Every structure is written in structure tokens, then in C-alpha cells.
Coordinates of C-alpha atoms in Angstrom, one line a residue:
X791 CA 83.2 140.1 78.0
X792 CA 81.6 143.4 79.0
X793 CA 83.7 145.1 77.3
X794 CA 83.3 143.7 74.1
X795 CA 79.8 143.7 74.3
X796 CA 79.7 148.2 74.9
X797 CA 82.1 147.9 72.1
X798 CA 79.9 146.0 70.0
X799 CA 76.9 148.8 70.6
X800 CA 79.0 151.1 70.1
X801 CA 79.5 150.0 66.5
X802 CA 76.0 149.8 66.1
X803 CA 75.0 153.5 67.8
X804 CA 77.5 154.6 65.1
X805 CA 76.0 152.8 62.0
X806 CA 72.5 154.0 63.0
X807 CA 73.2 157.9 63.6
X808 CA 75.9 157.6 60.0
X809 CA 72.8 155.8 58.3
X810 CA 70.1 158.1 59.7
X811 CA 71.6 161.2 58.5
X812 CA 72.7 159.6 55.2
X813 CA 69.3 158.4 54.6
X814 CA 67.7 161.3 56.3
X815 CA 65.9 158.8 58.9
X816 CA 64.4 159.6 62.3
X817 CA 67.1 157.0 64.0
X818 CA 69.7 159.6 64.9
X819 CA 68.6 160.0 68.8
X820 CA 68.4 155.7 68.7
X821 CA 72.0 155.9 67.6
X822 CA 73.3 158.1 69.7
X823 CA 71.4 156.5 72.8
X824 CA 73.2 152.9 71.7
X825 CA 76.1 154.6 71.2
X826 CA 76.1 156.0 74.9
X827 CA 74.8 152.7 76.3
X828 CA 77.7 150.8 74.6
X829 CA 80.1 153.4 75.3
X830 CA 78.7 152.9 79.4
X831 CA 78.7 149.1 79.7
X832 CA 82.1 149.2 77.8
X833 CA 83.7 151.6 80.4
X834 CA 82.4 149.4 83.2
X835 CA 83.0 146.3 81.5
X836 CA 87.2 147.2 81.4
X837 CA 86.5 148.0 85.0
X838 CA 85.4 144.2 86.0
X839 CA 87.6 141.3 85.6
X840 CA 86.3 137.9 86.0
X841 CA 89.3 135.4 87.6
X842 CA 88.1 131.6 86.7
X843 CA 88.7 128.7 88.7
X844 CA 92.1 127.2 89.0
X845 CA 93.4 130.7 88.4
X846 CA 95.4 133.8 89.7
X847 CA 95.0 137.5 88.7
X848 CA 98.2 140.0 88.7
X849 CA 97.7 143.2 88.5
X850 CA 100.3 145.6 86.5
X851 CA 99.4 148.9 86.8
X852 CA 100.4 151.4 84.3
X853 CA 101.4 153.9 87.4
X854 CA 102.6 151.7 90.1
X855 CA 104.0 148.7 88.1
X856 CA 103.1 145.2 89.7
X857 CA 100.8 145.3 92.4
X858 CA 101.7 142.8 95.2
X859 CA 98.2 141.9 95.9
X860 CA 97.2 138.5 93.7
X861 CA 93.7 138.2 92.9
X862 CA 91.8 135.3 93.4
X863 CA 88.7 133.6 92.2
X864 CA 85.5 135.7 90.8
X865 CA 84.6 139.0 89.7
X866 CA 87.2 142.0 90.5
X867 CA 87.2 145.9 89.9
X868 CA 90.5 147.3 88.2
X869 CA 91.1 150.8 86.8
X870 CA 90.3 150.8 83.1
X871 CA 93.3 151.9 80.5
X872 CA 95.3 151.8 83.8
X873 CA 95.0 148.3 85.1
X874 CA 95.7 144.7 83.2
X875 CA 95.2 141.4 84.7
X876 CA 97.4 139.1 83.6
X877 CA 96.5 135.3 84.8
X878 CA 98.2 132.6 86.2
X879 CA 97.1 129.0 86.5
X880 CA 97.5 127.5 90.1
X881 CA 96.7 124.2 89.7
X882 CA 98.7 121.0 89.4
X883 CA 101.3 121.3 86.5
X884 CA 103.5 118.4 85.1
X885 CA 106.6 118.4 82.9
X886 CA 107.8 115.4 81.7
X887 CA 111.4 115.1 80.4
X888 CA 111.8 111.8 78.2
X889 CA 111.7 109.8 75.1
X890 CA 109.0 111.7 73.0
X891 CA 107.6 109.6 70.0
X892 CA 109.3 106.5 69.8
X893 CA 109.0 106.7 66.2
X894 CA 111.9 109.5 66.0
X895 CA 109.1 112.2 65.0
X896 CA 108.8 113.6 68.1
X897 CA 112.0 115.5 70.4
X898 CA 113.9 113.5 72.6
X899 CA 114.4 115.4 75.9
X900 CA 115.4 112.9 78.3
X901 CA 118.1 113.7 80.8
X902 CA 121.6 112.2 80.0
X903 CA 123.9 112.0 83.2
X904 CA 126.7 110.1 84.3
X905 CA 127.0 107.5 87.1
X906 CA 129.8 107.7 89.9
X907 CA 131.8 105.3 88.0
X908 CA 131.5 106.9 84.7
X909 CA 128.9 105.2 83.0
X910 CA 126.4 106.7 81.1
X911 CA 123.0 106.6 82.1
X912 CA 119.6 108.1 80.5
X913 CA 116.7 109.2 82.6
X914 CA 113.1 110.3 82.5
X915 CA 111.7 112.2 84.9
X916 CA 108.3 113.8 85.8
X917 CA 108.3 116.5 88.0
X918 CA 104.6 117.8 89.7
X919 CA 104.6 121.6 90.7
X920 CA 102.2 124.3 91.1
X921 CA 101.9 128.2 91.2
X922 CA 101.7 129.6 94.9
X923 CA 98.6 131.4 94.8
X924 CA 99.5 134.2 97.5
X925 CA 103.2 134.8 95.8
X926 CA 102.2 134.6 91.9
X927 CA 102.7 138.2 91.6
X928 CA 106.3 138.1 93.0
X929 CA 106.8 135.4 90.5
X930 CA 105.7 137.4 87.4
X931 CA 107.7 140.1 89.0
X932 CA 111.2 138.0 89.3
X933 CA 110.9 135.5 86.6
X934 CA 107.7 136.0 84.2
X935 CA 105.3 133.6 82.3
X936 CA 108.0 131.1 81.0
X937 CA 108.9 130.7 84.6
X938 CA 108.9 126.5 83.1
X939 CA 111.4 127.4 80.4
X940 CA 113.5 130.0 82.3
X941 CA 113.7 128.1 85.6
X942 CA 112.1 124.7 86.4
X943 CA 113.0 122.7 82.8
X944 CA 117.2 123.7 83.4
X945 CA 117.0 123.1 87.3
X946 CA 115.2 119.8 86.8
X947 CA 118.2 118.5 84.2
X948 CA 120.9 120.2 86.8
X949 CA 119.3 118.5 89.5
X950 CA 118.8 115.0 88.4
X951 CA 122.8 115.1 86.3
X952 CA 123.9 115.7 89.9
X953 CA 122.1 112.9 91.9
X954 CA 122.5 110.6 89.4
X955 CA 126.4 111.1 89.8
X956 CA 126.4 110.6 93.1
X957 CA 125.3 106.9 92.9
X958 CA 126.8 103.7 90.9
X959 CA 125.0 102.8 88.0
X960 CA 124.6 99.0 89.7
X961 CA 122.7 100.4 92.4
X962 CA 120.8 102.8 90.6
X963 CA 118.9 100.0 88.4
X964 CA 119.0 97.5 91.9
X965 CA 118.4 99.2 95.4
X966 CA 118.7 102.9 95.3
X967 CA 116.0 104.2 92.8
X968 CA 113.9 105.8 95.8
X969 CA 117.6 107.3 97.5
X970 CA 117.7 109.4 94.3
X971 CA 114.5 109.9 93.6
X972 CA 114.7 111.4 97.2
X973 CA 117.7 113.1 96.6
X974 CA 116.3 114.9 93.1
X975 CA 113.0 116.0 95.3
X976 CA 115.0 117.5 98.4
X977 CA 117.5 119.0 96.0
X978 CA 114.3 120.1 93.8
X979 CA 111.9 121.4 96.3
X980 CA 115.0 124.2 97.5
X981 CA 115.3 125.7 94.3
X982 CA 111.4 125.7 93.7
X983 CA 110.8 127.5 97.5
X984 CA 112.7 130.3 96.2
X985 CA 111.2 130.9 92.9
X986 CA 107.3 131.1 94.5
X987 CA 106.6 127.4 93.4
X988 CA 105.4 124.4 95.2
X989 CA 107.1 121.4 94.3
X990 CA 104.7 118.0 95.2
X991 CA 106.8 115.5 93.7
X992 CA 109.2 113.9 91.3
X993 CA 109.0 110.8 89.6
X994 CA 111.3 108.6 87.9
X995 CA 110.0 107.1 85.3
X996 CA 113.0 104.9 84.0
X997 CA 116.5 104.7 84.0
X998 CA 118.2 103.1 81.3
X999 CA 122.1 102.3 80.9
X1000 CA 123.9 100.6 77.9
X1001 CA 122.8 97.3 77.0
X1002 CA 126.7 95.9 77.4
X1003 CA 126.6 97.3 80.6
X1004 CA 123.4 96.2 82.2
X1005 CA 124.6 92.5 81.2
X1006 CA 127.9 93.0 82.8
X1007 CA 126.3 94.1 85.8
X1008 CA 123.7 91.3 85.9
X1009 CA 126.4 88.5 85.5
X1010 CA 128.0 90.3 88.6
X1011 CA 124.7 90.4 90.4
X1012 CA 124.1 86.6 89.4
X1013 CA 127.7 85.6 90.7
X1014 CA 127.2 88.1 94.4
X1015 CA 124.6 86.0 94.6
X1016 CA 125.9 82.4 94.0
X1017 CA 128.4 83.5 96.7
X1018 CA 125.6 85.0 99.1
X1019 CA 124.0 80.9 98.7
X1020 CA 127.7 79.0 99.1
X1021 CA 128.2 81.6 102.6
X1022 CA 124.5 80.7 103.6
X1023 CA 125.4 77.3 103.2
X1024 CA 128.4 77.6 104.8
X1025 CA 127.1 78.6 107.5
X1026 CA 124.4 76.2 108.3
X1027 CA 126.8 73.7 108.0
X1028 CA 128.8 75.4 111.0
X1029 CA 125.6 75.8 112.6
X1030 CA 125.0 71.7 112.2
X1031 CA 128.7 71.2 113.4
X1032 CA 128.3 73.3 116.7
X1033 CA 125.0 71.5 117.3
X1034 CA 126.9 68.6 117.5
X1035 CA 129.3 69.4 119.8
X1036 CA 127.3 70.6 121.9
X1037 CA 124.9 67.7 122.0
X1038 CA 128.2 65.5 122.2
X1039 CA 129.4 67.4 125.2
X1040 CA 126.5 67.4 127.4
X1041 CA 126.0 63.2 126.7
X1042 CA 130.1 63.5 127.9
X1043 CA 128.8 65.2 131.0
X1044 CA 125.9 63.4 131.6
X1045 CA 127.8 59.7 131.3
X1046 CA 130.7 61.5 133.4
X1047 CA 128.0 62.3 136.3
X1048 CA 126.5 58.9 135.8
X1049 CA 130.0 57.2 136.3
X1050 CA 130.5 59.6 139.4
X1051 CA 127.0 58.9 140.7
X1052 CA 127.7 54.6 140.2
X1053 CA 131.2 55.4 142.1
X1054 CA 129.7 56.9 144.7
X1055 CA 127.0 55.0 145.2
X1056 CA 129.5 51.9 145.1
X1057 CA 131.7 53.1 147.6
X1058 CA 128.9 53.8 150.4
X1059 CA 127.4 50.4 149.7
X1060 CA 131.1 49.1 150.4
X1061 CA 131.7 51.5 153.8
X1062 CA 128.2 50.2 154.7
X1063 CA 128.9 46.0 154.2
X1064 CA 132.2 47.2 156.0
X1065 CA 130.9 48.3 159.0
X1066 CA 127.8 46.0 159.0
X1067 CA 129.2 42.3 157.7
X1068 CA 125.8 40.9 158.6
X1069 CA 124.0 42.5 155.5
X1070 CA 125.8 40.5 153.8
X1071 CA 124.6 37.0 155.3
X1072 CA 121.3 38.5 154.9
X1073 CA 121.3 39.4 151.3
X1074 CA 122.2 36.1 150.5
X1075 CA 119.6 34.4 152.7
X1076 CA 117.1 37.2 150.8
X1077 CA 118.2 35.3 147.4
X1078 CA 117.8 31.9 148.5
X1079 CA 114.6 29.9 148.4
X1080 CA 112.3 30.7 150.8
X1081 CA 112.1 27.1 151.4
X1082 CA 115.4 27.0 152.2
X1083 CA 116.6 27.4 156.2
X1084 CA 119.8 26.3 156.6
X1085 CA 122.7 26.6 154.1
X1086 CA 126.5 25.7 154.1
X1087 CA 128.8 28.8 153.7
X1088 CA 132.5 28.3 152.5
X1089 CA 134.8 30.1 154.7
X1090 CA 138.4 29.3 156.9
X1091 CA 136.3 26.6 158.8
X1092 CA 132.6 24.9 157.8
X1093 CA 129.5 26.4 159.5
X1094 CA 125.7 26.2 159.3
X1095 CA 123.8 29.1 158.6
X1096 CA 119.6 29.3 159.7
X1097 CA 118.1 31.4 157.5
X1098 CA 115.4 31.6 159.4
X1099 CA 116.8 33.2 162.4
X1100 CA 118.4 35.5 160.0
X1101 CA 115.2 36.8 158.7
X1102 CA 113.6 36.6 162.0
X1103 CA 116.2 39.1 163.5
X1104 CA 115.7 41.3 160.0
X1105 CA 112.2 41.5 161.0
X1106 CA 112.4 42.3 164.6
X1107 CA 114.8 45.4 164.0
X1108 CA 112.9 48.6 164.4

């Protein structure tokens, strides 16, 4: 900007001392003092170099070739007719590979690749990179300003062809978008450390497959499915069926421990009426009438029972 502007008086220090001396006017001294004061700010004006925002200087030096020093932001002093800045933009960069006007007016650049089984498959991809700042004058060195056409725009197409192949094309549109999405940045973000760029992410934007084949592989989806249900039911019904023999065994062991318990319990009440007959006149006289005090017992020979004395003698035992 400078520069232009000492150029400018220049110009005009020239047209006043040509006109003064053509028309004999007193505006030769005015002219050669703009000429000098354009010819100054010009000299110092090549000598600044203003780096805007979002940008990097790199300095080629007509003596020394490319200096490895990268200039940043704001005003800088180069040597003029030796020096030229030549700027790089360090912000966030996209390219998008895809389907450009739908119309069929615009280039189609979308990635065609082929799936592990074979089938073809057609993706778009964005990728989101950026300049290094510190290492854009290594970069101008190695690769230049179409760095995008030279490196990142064939690596991008290399890099998705070869994930892409490395799924089936089933999966792809199903489960694994992200494991190749993944794949593509790791892959990606190798080749962009050793060119001086910063990869910050790739994006698939849609995968698309042949129409025959995306109904093929939907029917088989559909019928994995119906199976996934009929196993699932399956299943529950084996759960049901093991429920119930369970529950069926333990009322087998509780009605077996029951049976054991009444055995048990029989056969100590009948070792106990064994070696105590009288509980058993006493049980009875318990069941009869308590108005009742003498009762008739069959037996070998007839006898008389009291009651009474019966359940006196119950009463007096300690």
C-alpha cells in the first residue's frame, strides 16, 4: 500500500517538473520535491509488509531462497527488490468431494470405491484441514501453493477407495459408518503430519450403493431379523419351561419332606403309645363327654372304665 502510494507521487513529481519546464512554470523544485518524497515512502513502503489476520508470510529471498522463518500477524520489514512475501491462509479449510449440481451442470467429483465383496459403492466426503502456521514455509518449500491439488484432493480419494474396501457394503450403510469414517481420519491425519498440515476431521457425508443392491440387502436385513424374533422367542419359551421345572421340583421336595416329616412324626407317636398304653385310655376319656365317668371298653374280657380317676391321675402328674 506504501508502495503504491510513493509510486503514485512519483508520477506526479514527474508531470510537474515535465510541465514546468514545458510551460516554463516556477513548479520545477515542487516536482522534484514530490518526486523525492514518492520515490522515499515508495522505497520504505517495499520495505514494510503488512500480514492480515488468518494469514502466514513466507519469505523468498532472491539471495538465500526460502527463509525458514514464517511470519505472522502485523506489520514486517523485508529487503526491498530482494525480499517477496508470499502468503498463506492458516485458517480452517474444507474440500468437499461429491455430487456437484444435481442438475448435471456442475462436476461430479465424488469418490467411487469398491466394497470387500465387490460391490460398488459412491461416497462424499468432506475433509477439514488447515495450514500449520510455524511449518508453512517448509510447505511452500516441498510442495507449493496447490498443495490441495498436488497432495490432499488424490490422498483423500486414495484414502477413502482403501477404507471403503476394507468393509462390506451391508455394514457400511448399517453399523460401521463411524469404523470407516475412523479409519479414513487415522489413515488421513498420517499423510497430512508429513506434508506440514493439520488434519481436524473428515466427514462422511453419504454413501450410496446400487439401488438393486440396497433392496437385496434390506430383504436380508428384514429376514436376520425375523430370525433374531423366532430365537428371542425361542428362548423365552425355554426360559418358561425351566421355570417350571424348577417350580415343579421344589413342590416334589417340599411334599417329599412333608411325607417324611408325617412318617416320622407317626412313628414316635406309635413308640410313645407303645411304651405308654395308658395314653391311650386317656385320649379317649379326653373325647368323651365330660359328663361321662364310666364307660364300657371292648376287649378279651368286659371291664369298667372311670373316667374320672383317669383324668384325676392326668392332673396330678407333674
Amino acid at each position: 500500500m506504501f508502495g503504491e502510494i510513493g509510486v503514485l507521487l512519483a508520477f506526479i513529481g514527474v508531470g510537474l517538473i515535465i510541465f514546468s519546464r514545458v510551460r516554463q512554470l516556477p513548479f520545477t523544485r515542487t516536482g522534484w520535491a514530490v518526486l523525492g518524497a514518492g520515490a522515499l515512502i515508495a522505497a520504505v513502503g517495499s520495505a514494510l509488509v503488512v500480514i492480515p489476520a488468518g494469514q502466514a508470510g513466507v519469505v523468498f529471498s532472491a539471495l538465500r531462497g526460502v527463509r525458514p522463518t514464517t511470519l505472522g500477524e502485523g506489520i514486517h520489514f523485508v529487503t526491498p527488490a530482494v525480499d517477496s512475501v508470499i502468503p498463506y491462509d492458516v485458517r480452517l479449510q474444507e474440500l468437499t468431494l461429491s455430487r456437484i449440481g444435481e442438475d448435471g451442470r456442475g462436476a461430479d467429483e465424488s469418490i467411487q470405491a469398491r466394497s470387500k465383496e465387490g460391490l460398488g459403492i459412491t461416497a462424499d466426503v468432506t475433509v477439514q484441514f488447515r495450514v500449520k502456521r510455524e511449518e508453512a514455509a517448509l510447505l511452500h518449500k516441498e510442495l507449493g501453493p496447490n498443495y490441495i491439488t498436488t497432495v490432499i484432493r488424490p490422498q483423500v480419494r486414495s484414502k477413502v477407495r482403501d477404507g471403503v474396501g476394507q468393509f462390506n457394503a451391508a455394514d457400511l450403510i448399517s453399523t460401521q459408518r463411524a469404523a470407516l469414517e475412523g479409519q479414513i481420519t487415522q489413515s488421513l491425519r498420517e499423510v497430512f503430519e508429513r506434508n506440514h498440515l493439520e488434519l481436524v476431521g473428515v466427514l462422511l457425508r453419504e454413501l450410496r450403493i446400487p439401488e438393486s443392491v440396497a433392496k437385496a440387502i434390506e430383504e436380508k436385513q428384514t429376514a436376520e431379523q425375523q430370525v433374531a424374533v423366532e430365537r428371542n422367542r425361542l428362548q423365552q419359551a425355554n426360559i418358561a419351561a425351566q421355570r417350571k421345572v424348577v417350580e415343579a421340583r421344589a413342590e416334589s421336595d417340599a411334599a417329599i419332606a412333608r411325607a417324611e416329616g408325617e412318617s416320622r412324626a407317626l412313628s414316635l407317636r406309635g413308640k410313645a403309645l407303645k411304651e405308654n398304653p395308658e395314653i391311650i385310655q386317656l385320649t379317649v376319656a379326653e373325647k368323651l363327654s365330660p359328663g361321662i365317668q364310666t364307660v364300657m371298653l371292648p376287649s378279651d374280657g368286659n371291664f369298667l372304665m372311670d373316667v374320672g380317676s383317669l383324668t384325676r391321675a392326668r392332673s396330678s402328674q407333674p
